[in-house]
Tab-separated table of C-alpha atoms in Angstrom:
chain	number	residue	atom	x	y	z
A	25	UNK	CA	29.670	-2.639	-48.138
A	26	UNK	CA	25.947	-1.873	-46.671
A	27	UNK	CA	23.253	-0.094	-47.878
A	28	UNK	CA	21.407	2.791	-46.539
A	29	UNK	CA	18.379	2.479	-45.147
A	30	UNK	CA	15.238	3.330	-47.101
A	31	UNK	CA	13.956	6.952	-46.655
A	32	UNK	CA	11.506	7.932	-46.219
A	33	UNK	CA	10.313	6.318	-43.447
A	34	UNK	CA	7.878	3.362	-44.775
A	35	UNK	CA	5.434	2.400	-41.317
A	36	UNK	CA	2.506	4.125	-40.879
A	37	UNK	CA	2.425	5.782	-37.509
A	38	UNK	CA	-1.006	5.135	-36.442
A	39	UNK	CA	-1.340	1.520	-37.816
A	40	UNK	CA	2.723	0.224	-36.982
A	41	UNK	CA	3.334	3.371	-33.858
A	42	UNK	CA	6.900	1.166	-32.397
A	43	UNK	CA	7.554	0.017	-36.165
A	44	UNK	CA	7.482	3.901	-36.995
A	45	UNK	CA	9.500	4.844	-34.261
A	46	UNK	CA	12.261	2.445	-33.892
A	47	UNK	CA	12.624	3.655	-37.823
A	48	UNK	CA	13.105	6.791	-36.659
A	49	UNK	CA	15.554	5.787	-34.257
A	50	UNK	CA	17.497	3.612	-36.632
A	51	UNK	CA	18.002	6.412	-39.309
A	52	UNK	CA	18.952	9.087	-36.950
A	53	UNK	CA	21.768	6.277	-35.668
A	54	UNK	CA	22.970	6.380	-39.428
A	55	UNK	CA	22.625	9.763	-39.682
A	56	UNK	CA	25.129	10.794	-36.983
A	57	UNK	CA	27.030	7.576	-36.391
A	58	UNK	CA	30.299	9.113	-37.228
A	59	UNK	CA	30.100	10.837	-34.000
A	60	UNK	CA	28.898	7.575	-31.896
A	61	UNK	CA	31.027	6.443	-29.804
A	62	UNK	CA	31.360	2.615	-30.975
A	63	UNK	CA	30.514	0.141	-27.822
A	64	UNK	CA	30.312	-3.199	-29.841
A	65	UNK	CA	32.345	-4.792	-32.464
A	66	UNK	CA	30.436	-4.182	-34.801
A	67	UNK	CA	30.615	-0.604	-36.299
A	68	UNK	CA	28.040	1.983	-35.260
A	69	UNK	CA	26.806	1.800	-39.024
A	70	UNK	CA	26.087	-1.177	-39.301
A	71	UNK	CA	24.466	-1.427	-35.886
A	72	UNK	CA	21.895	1.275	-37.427
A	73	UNK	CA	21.306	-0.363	-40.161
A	74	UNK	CA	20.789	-4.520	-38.851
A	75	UNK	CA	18.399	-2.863	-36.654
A	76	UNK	CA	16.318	-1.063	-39.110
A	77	UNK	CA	16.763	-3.800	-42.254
A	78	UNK	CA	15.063	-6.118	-39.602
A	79	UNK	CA	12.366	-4.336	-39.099
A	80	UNK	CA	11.992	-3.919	-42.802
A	81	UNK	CA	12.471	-7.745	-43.689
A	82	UNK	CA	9.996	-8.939	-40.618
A	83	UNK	CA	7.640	-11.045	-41.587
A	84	UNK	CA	4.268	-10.178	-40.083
A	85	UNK	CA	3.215	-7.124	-38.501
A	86	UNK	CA	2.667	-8.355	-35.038
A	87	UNK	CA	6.396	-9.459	-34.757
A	88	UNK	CA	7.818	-6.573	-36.653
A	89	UNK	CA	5.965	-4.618	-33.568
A	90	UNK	CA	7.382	-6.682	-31.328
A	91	UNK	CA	10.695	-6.189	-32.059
A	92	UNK	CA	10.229	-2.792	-32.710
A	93	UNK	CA	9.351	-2.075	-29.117
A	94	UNK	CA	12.416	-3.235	-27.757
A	95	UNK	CA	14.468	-1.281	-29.857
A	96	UNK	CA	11.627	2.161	-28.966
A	97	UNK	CA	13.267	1.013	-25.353
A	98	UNK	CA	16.508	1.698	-25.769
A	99	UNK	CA	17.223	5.050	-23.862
A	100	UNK	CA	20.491	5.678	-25.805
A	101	UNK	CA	23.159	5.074	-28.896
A	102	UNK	CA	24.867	2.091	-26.512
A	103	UNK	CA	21.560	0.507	-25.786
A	104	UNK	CA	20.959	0.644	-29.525
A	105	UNK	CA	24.491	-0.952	-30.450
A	106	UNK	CA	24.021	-3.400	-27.610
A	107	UNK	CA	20.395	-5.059	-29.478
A	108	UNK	CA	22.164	-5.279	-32.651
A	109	UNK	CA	24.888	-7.488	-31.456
A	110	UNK	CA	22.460	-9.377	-29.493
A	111	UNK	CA	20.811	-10.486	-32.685
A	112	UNK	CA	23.527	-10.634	-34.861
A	113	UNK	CA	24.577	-12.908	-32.217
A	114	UNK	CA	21.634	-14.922	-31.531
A	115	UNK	CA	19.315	-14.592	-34.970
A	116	UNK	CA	21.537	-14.542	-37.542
A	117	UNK	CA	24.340	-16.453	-36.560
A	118	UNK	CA	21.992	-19.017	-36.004
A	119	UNK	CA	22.083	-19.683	-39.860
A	120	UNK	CA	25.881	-20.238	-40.174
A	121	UNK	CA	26.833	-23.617	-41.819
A	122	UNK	CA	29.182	-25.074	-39.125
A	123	UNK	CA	31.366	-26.955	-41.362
A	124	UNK	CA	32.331	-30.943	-41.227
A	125	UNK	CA	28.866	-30.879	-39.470
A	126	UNK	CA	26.751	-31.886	-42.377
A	127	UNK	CA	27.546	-35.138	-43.886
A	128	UNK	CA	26.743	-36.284	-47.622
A	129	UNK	CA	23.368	-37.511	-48.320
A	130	UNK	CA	23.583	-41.077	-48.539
A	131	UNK	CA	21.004	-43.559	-50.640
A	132	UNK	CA	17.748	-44.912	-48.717
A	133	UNK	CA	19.584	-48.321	-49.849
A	134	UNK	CA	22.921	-47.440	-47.688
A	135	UNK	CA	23.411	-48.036	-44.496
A	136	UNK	CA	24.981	-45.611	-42.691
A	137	UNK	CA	27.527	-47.196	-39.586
A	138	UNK	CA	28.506	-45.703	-36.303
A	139	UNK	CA	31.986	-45.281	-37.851
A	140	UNK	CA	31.140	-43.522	-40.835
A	141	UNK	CA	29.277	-40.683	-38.740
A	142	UNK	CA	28.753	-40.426	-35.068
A	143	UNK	CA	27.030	-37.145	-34.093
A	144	UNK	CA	28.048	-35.855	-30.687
A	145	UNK	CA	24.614	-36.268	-28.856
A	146	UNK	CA	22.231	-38.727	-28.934
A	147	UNK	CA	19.176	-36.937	-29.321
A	148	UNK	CA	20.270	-35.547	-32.588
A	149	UNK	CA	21.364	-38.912	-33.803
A	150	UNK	CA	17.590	-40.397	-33.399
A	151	UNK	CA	16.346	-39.252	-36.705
A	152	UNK	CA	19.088	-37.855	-39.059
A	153	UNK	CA	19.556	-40.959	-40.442
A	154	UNK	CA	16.033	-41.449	-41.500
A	155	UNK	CA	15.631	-37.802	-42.481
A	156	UNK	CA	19.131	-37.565	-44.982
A	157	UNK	CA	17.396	-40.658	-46.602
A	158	UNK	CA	13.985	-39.887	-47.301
A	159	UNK	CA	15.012	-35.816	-48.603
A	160	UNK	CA	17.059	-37.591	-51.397
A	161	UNK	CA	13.813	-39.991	-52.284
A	162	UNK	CA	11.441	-36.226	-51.852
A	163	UNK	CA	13.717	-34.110	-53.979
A	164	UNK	CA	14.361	-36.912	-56.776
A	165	UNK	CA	18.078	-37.754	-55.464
A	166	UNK	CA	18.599	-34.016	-57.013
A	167	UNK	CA	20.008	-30.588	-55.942
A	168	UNK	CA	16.915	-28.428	-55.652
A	169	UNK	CA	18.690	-25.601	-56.924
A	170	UNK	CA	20.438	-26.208	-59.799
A	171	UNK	CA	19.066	-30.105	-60.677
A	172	UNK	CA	22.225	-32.223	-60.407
A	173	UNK	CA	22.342	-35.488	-59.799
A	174	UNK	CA	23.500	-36.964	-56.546
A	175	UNK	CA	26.294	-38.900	-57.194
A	176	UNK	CA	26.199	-41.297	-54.505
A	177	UNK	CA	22.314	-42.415	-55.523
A	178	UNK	CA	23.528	-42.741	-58.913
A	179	UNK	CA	26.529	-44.883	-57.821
A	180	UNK	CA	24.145	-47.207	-55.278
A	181	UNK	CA	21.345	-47.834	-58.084
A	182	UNK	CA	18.871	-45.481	-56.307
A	183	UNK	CA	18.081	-43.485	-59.101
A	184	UNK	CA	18.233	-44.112	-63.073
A	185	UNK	CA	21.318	-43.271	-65.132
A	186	UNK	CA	19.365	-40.524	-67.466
A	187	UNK	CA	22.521	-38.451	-68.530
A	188	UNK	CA	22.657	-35.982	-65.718
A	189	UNK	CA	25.094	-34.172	-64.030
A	190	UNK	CA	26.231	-35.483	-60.913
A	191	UNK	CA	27.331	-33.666	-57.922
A	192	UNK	CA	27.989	-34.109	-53.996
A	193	UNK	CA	25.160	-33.427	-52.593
A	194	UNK	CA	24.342	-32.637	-48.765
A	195	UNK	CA	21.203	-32.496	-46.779
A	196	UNK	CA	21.398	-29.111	-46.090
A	197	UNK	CA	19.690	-27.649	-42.807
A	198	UNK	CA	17.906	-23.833	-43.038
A	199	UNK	CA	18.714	-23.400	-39.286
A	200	UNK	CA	21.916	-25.398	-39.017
A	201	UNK	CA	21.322	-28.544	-36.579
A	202	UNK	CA	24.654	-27.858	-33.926
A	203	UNK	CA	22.650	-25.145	-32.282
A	204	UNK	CA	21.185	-28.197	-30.540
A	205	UNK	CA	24.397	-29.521	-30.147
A	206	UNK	CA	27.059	-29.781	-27.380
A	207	UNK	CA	24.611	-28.545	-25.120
A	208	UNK	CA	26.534	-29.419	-21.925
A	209	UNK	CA	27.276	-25.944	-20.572
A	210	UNK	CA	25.055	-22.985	-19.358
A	211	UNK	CA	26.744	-20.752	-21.651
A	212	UNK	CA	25.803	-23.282	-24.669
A	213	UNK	CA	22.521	-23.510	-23.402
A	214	UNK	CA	21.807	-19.862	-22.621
A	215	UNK	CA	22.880	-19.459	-26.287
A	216	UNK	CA	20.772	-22.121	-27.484
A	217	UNK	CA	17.733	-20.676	-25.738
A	218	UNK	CA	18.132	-17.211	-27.011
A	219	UNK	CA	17.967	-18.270	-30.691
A	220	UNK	CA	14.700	-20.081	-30.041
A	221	UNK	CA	13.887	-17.203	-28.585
A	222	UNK	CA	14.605	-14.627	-31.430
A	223	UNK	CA	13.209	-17.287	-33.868
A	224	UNK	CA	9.941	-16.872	-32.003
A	225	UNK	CA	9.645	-13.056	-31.912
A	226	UNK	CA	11.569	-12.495	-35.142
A	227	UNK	CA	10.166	-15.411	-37.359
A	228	UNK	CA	6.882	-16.284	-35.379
A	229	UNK	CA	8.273	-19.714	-35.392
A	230	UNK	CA	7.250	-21.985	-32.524
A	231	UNK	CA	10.558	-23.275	-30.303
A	232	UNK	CA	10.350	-26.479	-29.619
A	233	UNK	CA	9.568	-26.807	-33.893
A	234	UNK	CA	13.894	-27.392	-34.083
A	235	UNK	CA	14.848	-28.774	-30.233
A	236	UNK	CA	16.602	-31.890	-30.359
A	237	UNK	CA	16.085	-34.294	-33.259
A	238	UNK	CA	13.190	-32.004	-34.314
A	239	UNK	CA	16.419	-30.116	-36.444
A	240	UNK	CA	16.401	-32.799	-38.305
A	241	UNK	CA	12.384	-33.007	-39.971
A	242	UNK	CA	12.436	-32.741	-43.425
A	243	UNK	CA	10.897	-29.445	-43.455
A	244	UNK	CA	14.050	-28.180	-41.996
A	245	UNK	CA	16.192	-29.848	-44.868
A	246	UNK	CA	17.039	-29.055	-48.302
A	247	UNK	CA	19.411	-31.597	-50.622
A	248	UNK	CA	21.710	-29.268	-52.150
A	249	UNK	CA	25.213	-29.494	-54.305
A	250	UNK	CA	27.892	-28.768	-52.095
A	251	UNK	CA	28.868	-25.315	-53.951
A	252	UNK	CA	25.391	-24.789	-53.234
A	253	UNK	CA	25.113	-25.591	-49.933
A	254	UNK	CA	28.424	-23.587	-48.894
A	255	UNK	CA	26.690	-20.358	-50.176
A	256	UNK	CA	23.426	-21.029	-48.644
A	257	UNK	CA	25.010	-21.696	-45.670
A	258	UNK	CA	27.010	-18.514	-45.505
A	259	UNK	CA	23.468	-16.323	-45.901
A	260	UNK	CA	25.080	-15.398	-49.666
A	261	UNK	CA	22.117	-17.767	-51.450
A	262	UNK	CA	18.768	-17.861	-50.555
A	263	UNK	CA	15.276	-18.304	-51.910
A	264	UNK	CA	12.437	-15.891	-52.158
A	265	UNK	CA	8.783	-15.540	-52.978
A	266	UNK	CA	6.384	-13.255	-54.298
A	267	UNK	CA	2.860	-12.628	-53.832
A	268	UNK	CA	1.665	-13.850	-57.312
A	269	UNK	CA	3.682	-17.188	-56.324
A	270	UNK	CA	2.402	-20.596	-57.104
A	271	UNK	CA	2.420	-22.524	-53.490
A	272	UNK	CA	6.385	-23.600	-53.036
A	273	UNK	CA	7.943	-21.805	-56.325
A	274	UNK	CA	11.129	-19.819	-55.331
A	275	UNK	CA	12.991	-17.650	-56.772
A	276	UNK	CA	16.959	-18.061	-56.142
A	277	UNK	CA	18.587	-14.984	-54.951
A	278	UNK	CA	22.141	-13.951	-54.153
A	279	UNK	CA	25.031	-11.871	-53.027
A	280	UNK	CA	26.788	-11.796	-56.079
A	281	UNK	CA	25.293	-12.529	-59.480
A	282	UNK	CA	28.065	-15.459	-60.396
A	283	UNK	CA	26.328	-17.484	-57.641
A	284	UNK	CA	23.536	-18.089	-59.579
A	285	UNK	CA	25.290	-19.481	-62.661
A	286	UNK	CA	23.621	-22.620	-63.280
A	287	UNK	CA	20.416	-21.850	-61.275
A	288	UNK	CA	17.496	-21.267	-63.308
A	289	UNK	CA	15.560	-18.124	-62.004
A	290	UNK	CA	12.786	-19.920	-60.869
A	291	UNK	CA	12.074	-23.283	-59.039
A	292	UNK	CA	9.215	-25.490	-58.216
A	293	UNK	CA	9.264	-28.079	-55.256
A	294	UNK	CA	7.180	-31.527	-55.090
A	295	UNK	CA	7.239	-34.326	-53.031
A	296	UNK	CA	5.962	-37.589	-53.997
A	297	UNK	CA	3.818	-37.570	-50.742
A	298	UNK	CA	3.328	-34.869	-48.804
A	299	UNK	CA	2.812	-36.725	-45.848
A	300	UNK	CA	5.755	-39.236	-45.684
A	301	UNK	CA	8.155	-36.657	-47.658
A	302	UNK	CA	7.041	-33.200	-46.408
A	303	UNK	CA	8.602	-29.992	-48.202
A	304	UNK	CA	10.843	-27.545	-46.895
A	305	UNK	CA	8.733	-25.260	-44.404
A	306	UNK	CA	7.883	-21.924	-46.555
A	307	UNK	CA	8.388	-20.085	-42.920
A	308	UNK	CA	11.743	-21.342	-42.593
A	309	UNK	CA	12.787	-20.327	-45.917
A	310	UNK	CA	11.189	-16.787	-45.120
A	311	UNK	CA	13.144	-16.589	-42.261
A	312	UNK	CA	16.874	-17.708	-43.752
A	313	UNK	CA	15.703	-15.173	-46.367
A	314	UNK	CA	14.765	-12.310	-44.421
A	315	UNK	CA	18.239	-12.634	-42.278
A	316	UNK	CA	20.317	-13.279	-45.207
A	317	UNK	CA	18.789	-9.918	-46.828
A	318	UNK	CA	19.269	-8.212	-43.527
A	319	UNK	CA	22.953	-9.351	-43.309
A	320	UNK	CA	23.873	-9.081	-46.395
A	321	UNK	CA	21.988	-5.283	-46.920
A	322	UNK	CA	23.587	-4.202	-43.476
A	323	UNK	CA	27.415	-5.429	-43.460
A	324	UNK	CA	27.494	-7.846	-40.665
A	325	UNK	CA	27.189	-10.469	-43.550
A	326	UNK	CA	31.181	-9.468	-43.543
A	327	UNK	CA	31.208	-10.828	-40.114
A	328	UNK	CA	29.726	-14.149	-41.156
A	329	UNK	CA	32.569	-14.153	-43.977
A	330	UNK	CA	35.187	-13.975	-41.219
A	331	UNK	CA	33.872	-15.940	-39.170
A	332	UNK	CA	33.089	-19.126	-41.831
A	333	UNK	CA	37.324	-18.318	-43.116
A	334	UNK	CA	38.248	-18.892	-39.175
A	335	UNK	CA	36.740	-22.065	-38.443
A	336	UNK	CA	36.754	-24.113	-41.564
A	337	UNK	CA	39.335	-26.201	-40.768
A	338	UNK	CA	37.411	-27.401	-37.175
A	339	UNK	CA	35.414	-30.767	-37.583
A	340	UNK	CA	33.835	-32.886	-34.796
A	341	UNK	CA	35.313	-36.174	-35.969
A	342	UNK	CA	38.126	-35.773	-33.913
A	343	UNK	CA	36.672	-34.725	-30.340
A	344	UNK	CA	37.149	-30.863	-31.068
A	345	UNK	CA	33.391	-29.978	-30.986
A	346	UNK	CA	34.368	-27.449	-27.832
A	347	UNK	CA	36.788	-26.329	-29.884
A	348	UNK	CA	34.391	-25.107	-32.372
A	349	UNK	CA	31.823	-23.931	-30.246
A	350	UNK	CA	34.491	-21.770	-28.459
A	351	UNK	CA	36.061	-20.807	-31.938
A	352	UNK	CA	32.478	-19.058	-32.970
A	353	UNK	CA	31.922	-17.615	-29.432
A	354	UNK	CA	35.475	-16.297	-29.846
A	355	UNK	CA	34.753	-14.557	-33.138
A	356	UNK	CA	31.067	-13.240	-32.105
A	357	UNK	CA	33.060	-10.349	-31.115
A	358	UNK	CA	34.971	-10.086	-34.280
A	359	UNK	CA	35.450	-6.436	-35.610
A	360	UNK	CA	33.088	-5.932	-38.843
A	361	UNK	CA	34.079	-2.389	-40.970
């Protein structure tokens, strides 16, 4: 179920002018959306209210403006439905765990072999390696979330046996690494670009920060349990901040209160060096945040459930990496209530 949009409205419009107005817009949608005729697959509701939760979750004034203007541009309801599917689409699907994508973190003493995983490009096989290796030596071989031990390290000697937990662990991506993926279409690429685009004017994040093996920098990854990393990947976990925040303490947040059994309420990251073992990027987290608020606060979150339920049985290992790709692109049009 969504949530209504806050009333009244909360820009300012002399300082935020499109902010204020694409407001306005998005609560007179919600107001008479029983009477819209519906143009997308997504419902007119919740096409009112992705719209207006993203400008309430952007994360700087300049690119809440930005955003704002294009949705000040739209001349009518369809126009209006139309920009919420484009970033549903683009912006928040971008965050989707594409499962059998993400293998288990793996000791810095093992060595992975071509057989054991064999991404589908090269360019995103340069560094992943390196990267799943040196998150498990920055976060401690450990789930950042709720502490466990990864099980692998433990078995391999990387880490001490100090009574622990264990768990399967995964380095976990914020913007999930097969958006650079499979790139051999225009359609793929077209869809590729538009994320970095929305990234940009959503998140303020710079492009070329995630092309290629640039997915796979450390800030970008997270080691996670696997529970863990299901949910975050799914936009139904996700970290937050507030102003009084020491630099890189989060607070876990979720969909459902049961998600967070085991988490404590607050965490605090550290690397060993912050050069050679860099943290998670603070914007990235933002970003995942903000969209997972925005999905989750608006309905099409529901779409990402259906979506995840359709393809989990798709993998790559077997040559069907078109197959998923066209299994997502399929249910981008799925029907969310």
């Amino acid at each position: 179920m969504s949530t209504p949009l806050p009333r009244p409205n909360p820009f300012d419009s002399t300082y935020l002018p499109d902010s204020h107005s694409g407001y306005l817009k998005c609560l007179e949608l919600e107001d008479h959306h029983a009477v819209v005729k519906k143009t997308t697959k997504l419902t007119v509701l919740v096409c009112a209210r992705l719209l207006g939760y993203m400008l309430v979750e952007a994360l700087e004034d300049a690119t809440r403006e930005e955003f704002a203007s294009e949705i000040v541009r739209c001349t009518d309801d369809e126009a209006l439905q139309a920009l919420a599917g484009l970033y549903k689409d683009h912006l928040i699907h971008c965050f989707l765990l594409t499962k059998g994508r993400t293998p288990i973190s793996t000791p810095s003493s093992f060595d992975a072999t071509e057989e054991e995983y064999t991404p589908p490009l090269q360019v995103t096989l340069m560094n992943y390696t390196e990267a799943k290796q040196k998150v498990l030596i920055r976060d401690n071989h450990r789930c950042l979330l709720t502490g466990r031990l990864d099980g692998i390290s433990l078995e391999a000697g990387s880490v001490a046996d100090n009574g622990f937990i264990t768990a399967s662990t995964r380095a976990a991506h914020i913007f999930d690494w097969s958006i650079n993926d499979d790139l051999d279409t225009n359609d793929k690429l077209r869809h590729a670009e538009s994320i970095r685009v929305m990234l940009g004017r959503f998140g303020n994040i710079n492009t070329d920060e995630l092309k290629g093996a640039n997915a796979h920098r450390l800030q970008n990854i997270l080691t996670l349990d696997s529970s863990v990393h299901e949910w975050f990947g799914q936009l139904k976990v996700w970290l937050e901040r507030r102003p009084e925040d020491p630099d890189n303490y989060y607070r876990p947040a979720a969909t459902k209160p049961f998600l967070l059994r085991g988490i404590p309420a607050g965490i605090q990251l550290a690397t060993p060096d912050p050069a050679s073992y860099p943290l998670p990027d603070p914007r990235y987290i933002a970003v995942h945040a903000a969209c997972a608020r925005v999905a989750h606060l608006s309905g099409a979150g529901e779409y990402l459930d259906i979506v995840s339920r359709e393809v989990e049985g798709i993998t790559v290992d077997d040559g069907s990496g078109d197959v998923l790709y066209h299994a997502l692109m399929r249910h981008l049009e799925v029907e969310v209530q």
